[in-house]
Amino acid sequence: MTLSKYIFAAFISCLLGSIFIVKPALAKDVVILNHPASETDSRYQYSFELMKLVMEQTKEDFGDWEITHSDVFMTRDRVLNELISGKIINVMAEAPKVGWNESLIPIKLPIRKGIQGFRVFIIKQQHYEEFQNIETLAQLKNYPTGSGIFWSTRKALELAGFDVIVGSSYDGLFHMLERGRFTSFGRGINEAYDELDSHTQTFPNLVLDDKVLLHIPLITIFYVSPNQPELAKRIETGMKRIIANGQFDQVFYQQYCQLIHKAQLNNRVIFEIDNPLMEKDELIRMRQQGLMLSPTMNFDEVCQIYTD
């Protein structure tokens, strides 16, 4: 074979070879979230739906995806250890806690604009009139209040001088309230109405106070296992995209405007306490970027934009 024929044959061989090279498909990203505590626990539904939007927004450059739940519900102390491993659960939507930012990969973009820090109180019917007379924070502190043992708001309440009675389980706190172990059970306005509805049959004596709102600066962010940095990169990329293109605000306000109106913030006495787990500079930055809400803002105006 002459040299020219050899070169031509080699060129054709390389050309044909390149045609049949198949680019390997990107591996599917699997997001494993915590299982709900019970059939009445709706706390994680919004973060589940938001994660679906985040993953779909990044499909073209990060590949296919799947979202599933852990086989069993895990308390927040166990969740941290399992998140570090990344085998049973690898993503959690949660408020900042001691050690979490250092042990996990935090995506510091609030997924609920701080609305879970707008705390209203589930109480027993017999205390409704008493709460109607509350005008000062000192009066509110006179009533023992319930909290989960690992909840981020517990520390803020204790430092502010509240008498905090701790329960070990989510459903157990409703039983404790019914039995009079404490007087009030503070919940975010994104949680309170659904929770009260789902527990009405079991606890018909529980009602929602409509006089007081306690504002605790509080965010929920996605935490990702340190063993899954690429998944963390994908989630952060997706969150930034839906914030920039307006989809995040659309989803958020469509989800929560009805509850915001229902809470009648303008008619409530609003108190505020500090949250030691929120850095003040970071809080200011988030508010300036429109990522955090104030309980005194004009929600009628903003909700009209997204819900008409």
PDB file of N, CA and C in Angstrom, residues 37 40-44 76 94 112 114-123 131 145-154 157 169-171 173-174 177 182 184-199 206-209 212-216 218 259 263 265 268:
ATOM      1  N   ALA A  37     -43.430  12.648  58.901  1.00  0.00           N
ATOM      2  CA  ALA A  37     -43.543  12.023  60.215  1.00  0.00           C
ATOM      3  C   ALA A  37     -44.781  11.147  60.328  1.00  0.00           C
ATOM      4  N   THR A  40     -50.535  12.823  58.477  1.00  0.00           N
ATOM      5  CA  THR A  40     -51.046  14.186  58.639  1.00  0.00           C
ATOM      6  C   THR A  40     -49.945  15.238  58.545  1.00  0.00           C
ATOM      7  N   ASP A  41     -48.713  14.810  58.326  1.00  0.00           N
ATOM      8  CA  ASP A  41     -47.573  15.728  58.280  1.00  0.00           C
ATOM      9  C   ASP A  41     -47.387  16.243  56.860  1.00  0.00           C
ATOM     10  N   SER A  42     -47.764  17.521  56.629  1.00  0.00           N
ATOM     11  CA  SER A  42     -47.659  18.113  55.298  1.00  0.00           C
ATOM     12  C   SER A  42     -46.502  19.102  55.198  1.00  0.00           C
ATOM     13  N   ARG A  43     -45.598  19.104  56.181  1.00  0.00           N
ATOM     14  CA  ARG A  43     -44.548  20.113  56.254  1.00  0.00           C
ATOM     15  C   ARG A  43     -43.577  20.069  55.083  1.00  0.00           C
ATOM     16  N   TYR A  44     -43.404  18.909  54.472  1.00  0.00           N
ATOM     17  CA  TYR A  44     -42.369  18.758  53.448  1.00  0.00           C
ATOM     18  C   TYR A  44     -42.897  18.818  52.016  1.00  0.00           C
ATOM     19  N   ARG A  76     -34.537  15.033  63.682  1.00  0.00           N
ATOM     20  CA  ARG A  76     -33.500  15.919  63.175  1.00  0.00           C
ATOM     21  C   ARG A  76     -32.098  15.561  63.674  1.00  0.00           C
ATOM     22  N   GLU A  94     -34.350  22.543  55.630  1.00  0.00           N
ATOM     23  CA  GLU A  94     -34.356  22.738  57.078  1.00  0.00           C
ATOM     24  C   GLU A  94     -33.853  24.127  57.436  1.00  0.00           C
ATOM     25  N   ARG A 112     -38.549  29.580  51.466  1.00  0.00           N
ATOM     26  CA  ARG A 112     -39.882  30.050  51.881  1.00  0.00           C
ATOM     27  C   ARG A 112     -39.880  31.532  52.252  1.00  0.00           C
ATOM     28  N   GLY A 114     -38.701  33.127  54.520  1.00  0.00           N
ATOM     29  CA  GLY A 114     -38.817  33.400  55.946  1.00  0.00           C
ATOM     30  C   GLY A 114     -40.220  33.326  56.510  1.00  0.00           C
ATOM     31  N   ILE A 115     -41.187  32.839  55.710  1.00  0.00           N
ATOM     32  CA  ILE A 115     -42.579  32.844  56.159  1.00  0.00           C
ATOM     33  C   ILE A 115     -42.809  31.919  57.353  1.00  0.00           C
ATOM     34  N   GLN A 116     -41.961  30.898  57.493  1.00  0.00           N
ATOM     35  CA  GLN A 116     -42.138  30.006  58.639  1.00  0.00           C
ATOM     36  C   GLN A 116     -41.747  30.680  59.949  1.00  0.00           C
ATOM     37  N   GLY A 117     -41.112  31.864  59.860  1.00  0.00           N
ATOM     38  CA  GLY A 117     -40.821  32.645  61.051  1.00  0.00           C
ATOM     39  C   GLY A 117     -41.957  33.552  61.465  1.00  0.00           C
ATOM     40  N   PHE A 118     -43.052  33.566  60.683  1.00  0.00           N
ATOM     41  CA  PHE A 118     -44.270  34.288  61.063  1.00  0.00           C
ATOM     42  C   PHE A 118     -45.095  33.325  61.911  1.00  0.00           C
ATOM     43  N   ARG A 119     -44.903  33.373  63.226  1.00  0.00           N
ATOM     44  CA  ARG A 119     -45.451  32.344  64.099  1.00  0.00           C
ATOM     45  C   ARG A 119     -46.795  32.760  64.699  1.00  0.00           C
ATOM     46  N   VAL A 120     -47.784  31.918  64.471  1.00  0.00           N
ATOM     47  CA  VAL A 120     -49.092  32.063  65.115  1.00  0.00           C
ATOM     48  C   VAL A 120     -49.254  30.890  66.075  1.00  0.00           C
ATOM     49  N   PHE A 121     -50.271  30.968  66.939  1.00  0.00           N
ATOM     50  CA  PHE A 121     -50.330  30.013  68.040  1.00  0.00           C
ATOM     51  C   PHE A 121     -51.601  29.178  68.023  1.00  0.00           C
ATOM     52  N   ILE A 122     -51.393  27.870  68.012  1.00  0.00           N
ATOM     53  CA  ILE A 122     -52.486  26.935  68.228  1.00  0.00           C
ATOM     54  C   ILE A 122     -52.682  26.821  69.742  1.00  0.00           C
ATOM     55  N   ILE A 123     -53.924  27.011  70.191  1.00  0.00           N
ATOM     56  CA  ILE A 123     -54.233  26.992  71.619  1.00  0.00           C
ATOM     57  C   ILE A 123     -55.517  26.192  71.850  1.00  0.00           C
ATOM     58  N   PHE A 131     -55.996  35.209  75.097  1.00  0.00           N
ATOM     59  CA  PHE A 131     -55.065  35.659  74.060  1.00  0.00           C
ATOM     60  C   PHE A 131     -55.567  36.921  73.364  1.00  0.00           C
ATOM     61  N   THR A 145     -45.007  27.576  76.271  1.00  0.00           N
ATOM     62  CA  THR A 145     -45.193  27.256  74.854  1.00  0.00           C
ATOM     63  C   THR A 145     -44.443  25.987  74.492  1.00  0.00           C
ATOM     64  N   GLY A 146     -44.953  25.255  73.528  1.00  0.00           N
ATOM     65  CA  GLY A 146     -44.371  23.973  73.164  1.00  0.00           C
ATOM     66  C   GLY A 146     -43.406  24.069  72.006  1.00  0.00           C
ATOM     67  N   SER A 147     -42.434  23.157  71.984  1.00  0.00           N
ATOM     68  CA  SER A 147     -41.445  23.125  70.898  1.00  0.00           C
ATOM     69  C   SER A 147     -40.876  21.727  70.769  1.00  0.00           C
ATOM     70  N   GLY A 148     -40.489  21.374  69.546  1.00  0.00           N
ATOM     71  CA  GLY A 148     -39.727  20.155  69.346  1.00  0.00           C
ATOM     72  C   GLY A 148     -38.333  20.321  69.920  1.00  0.00           C
ATOM     73  N   ILE A 149     -37.736  19.234  70.340  1.00  0.00           N
ATOM     74  CA  ILE A 149     -36.454  19.309  71.035  1.00  0.00           C
ATOM     75  C   ILE A 149     -35.333  19.852  70.150  1.00  0.00           C
ATOM     76  N   PHE A 150     -35.397  19.579  68.843  1.00  0.00           N
ATOM     77  CA  PHE A 150     -34.331  20.008  67.946  1.00  0.00           C
ATOM     78  C   PHE A 150     -34.754  21.160  67.030  1.00  0.00           C
ATOM     79  N   TRP A 151     -35.868  21.798  67.315  1.00  0.00           N
ATOM     80  CA  TRP A 151     -36.349  22.862  66.435  1.00  0.00           C
ATOM     81  C   TRP A 151     -35.487  24.110  66.567  1.00  0.00           C
ATOM     82  N   SER A 152     -35.266  24.783  65.447  1.00  0.00           N
ATOM     83  CA  SER A 152     -34.435  25.983  65.436  1.00  0.00           C
ATOM     84  C   SER A 152     -35.037  27.103  66.264  1.00  0.00           C
ATOM     85  N   THR A 153     -36.372  27.166  66.329  1.00  0.00           N
ATOM     86  CA  THR A 153     -37.027  28.240  67.078  1.00  0.00           C
ATOM     87  C   THR A 153     -36.911  28.056  68.586  1.00  0.00           C
ATOM     88  N   ARG A 154     -36.588  26.874  69.034  1.00  0.00           N
ATOM     89  CA  ARG A 154     -36.512  26.622  70.481  1.00  0.00           C
ATOM     90  C   ARG A 154     -35.491  27.547  71.145  1.00  0.00           C
ATOM     91  N   LEU A 157     -36.681  31.173  71.330  1.00  0.00           N
ATOM     92  CA  LEU A 157     -37.715  31.352  72.353  1.00  0.00           C
ATOM     93  C   LEU A 157     -37.119  31.346  73.756  1.00  0.00           C
ATOM     94  N   SER A 169     -41.650  14.383  69.899  1.00  0.00           N
ATOM     95  CA  SER A 169     -42.181  14.019  68.586  1.00  0.00           C
ATOM     96  C   SER A 169     -43.196  15.047  68.118  1.00  0.00           C
ATOM     97  N   TYR A 170     -43.345  15.151  66.808  1.00  0.00           N
ATOM     98  CA  TYR A 170     -44.245  16.128  66.195  1.00  0.00           C
ATOM     99  C   TYR A 170     -45.692  15.891  66.635  1.00  0.00           C
ATOM    100  N   ASP A 171     -46.213  14.695  66.412  1.00  0.00           N
ATOM    101  CA  ASP A 171     -47.599  14.414  66.800  1.00  0.00           C
ATOM    102  C   ASP A 171     -47.787  14.470  68.308  1.00  0.00           C
ATOM    103  N   LEU A 173     -46.575  16.551  70.351  1.00  0.00           N
ATOM    104  CA  LEU A 173     -46.760  17.922  70.816  1.00  0.00           C
ATOM    105  C   LEU A 173     -48.238  18.312  70.837  1.00  0.00           C
ATOM    106  N   PHE A 174     -49.010  17.801  69.900  1.00  0.00           N
ATOM    107  CA  PHE A 174     -50.454  18.085  69.896  1.00  0.00           C
ATOM    108  C   PHE A 174     -51.130  17.413  71.097  1.00  0.00           C
ATOM    109  N   LEU A 177     -50.271  19.542  74.147  1.00  0.00           N
ATOM    110  CA  LEU A 177     -51.088  20.759  74.192  1.00  0.00           C
ATOM    111  C   LEU A 177     -52.494  20.445  74.696  1.00  0.00           C
ATOM    112  N   PHE A 182     -48.550  22.546  78.070  1.00  0.00           N
ATOM    113  CA  PHE A 182     -48.233  23.940  77.766  1.00  0.00           C
ATOM    114  C   PHE A 182     -49.479  24.581  77.190  1.00  0.00           C
ATOM    115  N   SER A 184     -49.568  27.252  74.589  1.00  0.00           N
ATOM    116  CA  SER A 184     -49.553  27.654  73.176  1.00  0.00           C
ATOM    117  C   SER A 184     -48.556  26.813  72.391  1.00  0.00           C
ATOM    118  N   PHE A 185     -48.845  26.658  71.118  1.00  0.00           N
ATOM    119  CA  PHE A 185     -47.980  25.885  70.224  1.00  0.00           C
ATOM    120  C   PHE A 185     -47.748  26.739  68.974  1.00  0.00           C
ATOM    121  N   GLY A 186     -46.590  27.390  68.918  1.00  0.00           N
ATOM    122  CA  GLY A 186     -46.288  28.303  67.822  1.00  0.00           C
ATOM    123  C   GLY A 186     -45.960  27.576  66.533  1.00  0.00           C
ATOM    124  N   ARG A 187     -46.633  27.985  65.442  1.00  0.00           N
ATOM    125  CA  ARG A 187     -46.400  27.377  64.140  1.00  0.00           C
ATOM    126  C   ARG A 187     -46.293  28.472  63.088  1.00  0.00           C
ATOM    127  N   GLY A 188     -45.521  28.226  62.036  1.00  0.00           N
ATOM    128  CA  GLY A 188     -45.463  29.168  60.935  1.00  0.00           C
ATOM    129  C   GLY A 188     -46.827  29.243  60.260  1.00  0.00           C
ATOM    130  N   ILE A 189     -47.157  30.413  59.679  1.00  0.00           N
ATOM    131  CA  ILE A 189     -48.480  30.510  59.041  1.00  0.00           C
ATOM    132  C   ILE A 189     -48.561  29.583  57.832  1.00  0.00           C
ATOM    133  N   ASN A 190     -47.432  29.112  57.344  1.00  0.00           N
ATOM    134  CA  ASN A 190     -47.435  28.125  56.272  1.00  0.00           C
ATOM    135  C   ASN A 190     -47.771  26.731  56.781  1.00  0.00           C
ATOM    136  N   GLU A 191     -47.778  26.550  58.104  1.00  0.00           N
ATOM    137  CA  GLU A 191     -48.022  25.238  58.698  1.00  0.00           C
ATOM    138  C   GLU A 191     -49.339  25.169  59.477  1.00  0.00           C
ATOM    139  N   ALA A 192     -49.655  26.263  60.174  1.00  0.00           N
ATOM    140  CA  ALA A 192     -50.687  26.218  61.224  1.00  0.00           C
ATOM    141  C   ALA A 192     -52.048  25.764  60.736  1.00  0.00           C
ATOM    142  N   TYR A 193     -52.517  26.312  59.608  1.00  0.00           N
ATOM    143  CA  TYR A 193     -53.896  26.036  59.173  1.00  0.00           C
ATOM    144  C   TYR A 193     -54.058  24.584  58.709  1.00  0.00           C
ATOM    145  N   ASP A 194     -53.106  24.098  57.936  1.00  0.00           N
ATOM    146  CA  ASP A 194     -53.174  22.703  57.492  1.00  0.00           C
ATOM    147  C   ASP A 194     -53.074  21.751  58.680  1.00  0.00           C
ATOM    148  N   GLU A 195     -52.194  22.091  59.614  1.00  0.00           N
ATOM    149  CA  GLU A 195     -52.015  21.211  60.767  1.00  0.00           C
ATOM    150  C   GLU A 195     -53.260  21.175  61.642  1.00  0.00           C
ATOM    151  N   LEU A 196     -53.863  22.334  61.832  1.00  0.00           N
ATOM    152  CA  LEU A 196     -55.074  22.371  62.647  1.00  0.00           C
ATOM    153  C   LEU A 196     -56.192  21.578  61.975  1.00  0.00           C
ATOM    154  N   ASP A 197     -56.327  21.737  60.653  1.00  0.00           N
ATOM    155  CA  ASP A 197     -57.351  20.984  59.920  1.00  0.00           C
ATOM    156  C   ASP A 197     -57.131  19.479  60.035  1.00  0.00           C
ATOM    157  N   SER A 198     -55.875  19.058  59.921  1.00  0.00           N
ATOM    158  CA  SER A 198     -55.593  17.624  59.927  1.00  0.00           C
ATOM    159  C   SER A 198     -55.708  17.008  61.320  1.00  0.00           C
ATOM    160  N   HIS A 199     -55.691  17.845  62.360  1.00  0.00           N
ATOM    161  CA  HIS A 199     -55.793  17.323  63.730  1.00  0.00           C
ATOM    162  C   HIS A 199     -57.146  17.624  64.384  1.00  0.00           C
ATOM    163  N   LEU A 206     -58.926  22.292  69.923  1.00  0.00           N
ATOM    164  CA  LEU A 206     -57.839  23.187  69.538  1.00  0.00           C
ATOM    165  C   LEU A 206     -58.314  24.209  68.519  1.00  0.00           C
ATOM    166  N   VAL A 207     -57.860  25.462  68.690  1.00  0.00           N
ATOM    167  CA  VAL A 207     -58.203  26.553  67.782  1.00  0.00           C
ATOM    168  C   VAL A 207     -56.938  27.355  67.492  1.00  0.00           C
ATOM    169  N   LEU A 208     -57.052  28.273  66.551  1.00  0.00           N
ATOM    170  CA  LEU A 208     -55.921  29.134  66.220  1.00  0.00           C
ATOM    171  C   LEU A 208     -56.185  30.537  66.735  1.00  0.00           C
ATOM    172  N   ASP A 209     -55.271  31.049  67.551  1.00  0.00           N
ATOM    173  CA  ASP A 209     -55.385  32.436  68.000  1.00  0.00           C
ATOM    174  C   ASP A 209     -55.271  33.368  66.802  1.00  0.00           C
ATOM    175  N   VAL A 212     -52.299  37.440  67.900  1.00  0.00           N
ATOM    176  CA  VAL A 212     -50.848  37.629  68.034  1.00  0.00           C
ATOM    177  C   VAL A 212     -50.090  37.015  66.867  1.00  0.00           C
ATOM    178  N   LEU A 213     -49.015  37.694  66.458  1.00  0.00           N
ATOM    179  CA  LEU A 213     -48.035  37.096  65.552  1.00  0.00           C
ATOM    180  C   LEU A 213     -46.651  37.346  66.141  1.00  0.00           C
ATOM    181  N   LEU A 214     -45.889  36.292  66.331  1.00  0.00           N
ATOM    182  CA  LEU A 214     -44.512  36.400  66.816  1.00  0.00           C
ATOM    183  C   LEU A 214     -43.576  36.198  65.634  1.00  0.00           C
ATOM    184  N   HIS A 215     -42.796  37.226  65.309  1.00  0.00           N
ATOM    185  CA  HIS A 215     -41.874  37.138  64.181  1.00  0.00           C
ATOM    186  C   HIS A 215     -40.489  36.742  64.672  1.00  0.00           C
ATOM    187  N   ILE A 216     -40.026  35.597  64.212  1.00  0.00           N
ATOM    188  CA  ILE A 216     -38.670  35.120  64.486  1.00  0.00           C
ATOM    189  C   ILE A 216     -37.952  35.040  63.144  1.00  0.00           C
ATOM    190  N   LEU A 218     -36.215  33.650  60.377  1.00  0.00           N
ATOM    191  CA  LEU A 218     -35.986  32.220  60.209  1.00  0.00           C
ATOM    192  C   LEU A 218     -36.058  31.863  58.737  1.00  0.00           C
ATOM    193  N   LEU A 259     -52.853  31.687  52.450  1.00  0.00           N
ATOM    194  CA  LEU A 259     -52.598  31.562  53.883  1.00  0.00           C
ATOM    195  C   LEU A 259     -52.186  32.898  54.489  1.00  0.00           C
ATOM    196  N   ALA A 263     -54.208  34.728  57.492  1.00  0.00           N
ATOM    197  CA  ALA A 263     -53.586  35.081  58.772  1.00  0.00           C
ATOM    198  C   ALA A 263     -53.899  36.513  59.198  1.00  0.00           C
ATOM    199  N   LEU A 265     -52.490  39.522  58.776  1.00  0.00           N
ATOM    200  CA  LEU A 265     -51.339  40.097  59.474  1.00  0.00           C
ATOM    201  C   LEU A 265     -51.577  41.541  59.909  1.00  0.00           C
ATOM    202  N   ARG A 268     -53.162  41.903  63.373  1.00  0.00           N
ATOM    203  CA  ARG A 268     -52.534  41.242  64.510  1.00  0.00           C
ATOM    204  C   ARG A 268     -51.561  42.168  65.246  1.00  0.00           C
TER     205      ARG A 268
END
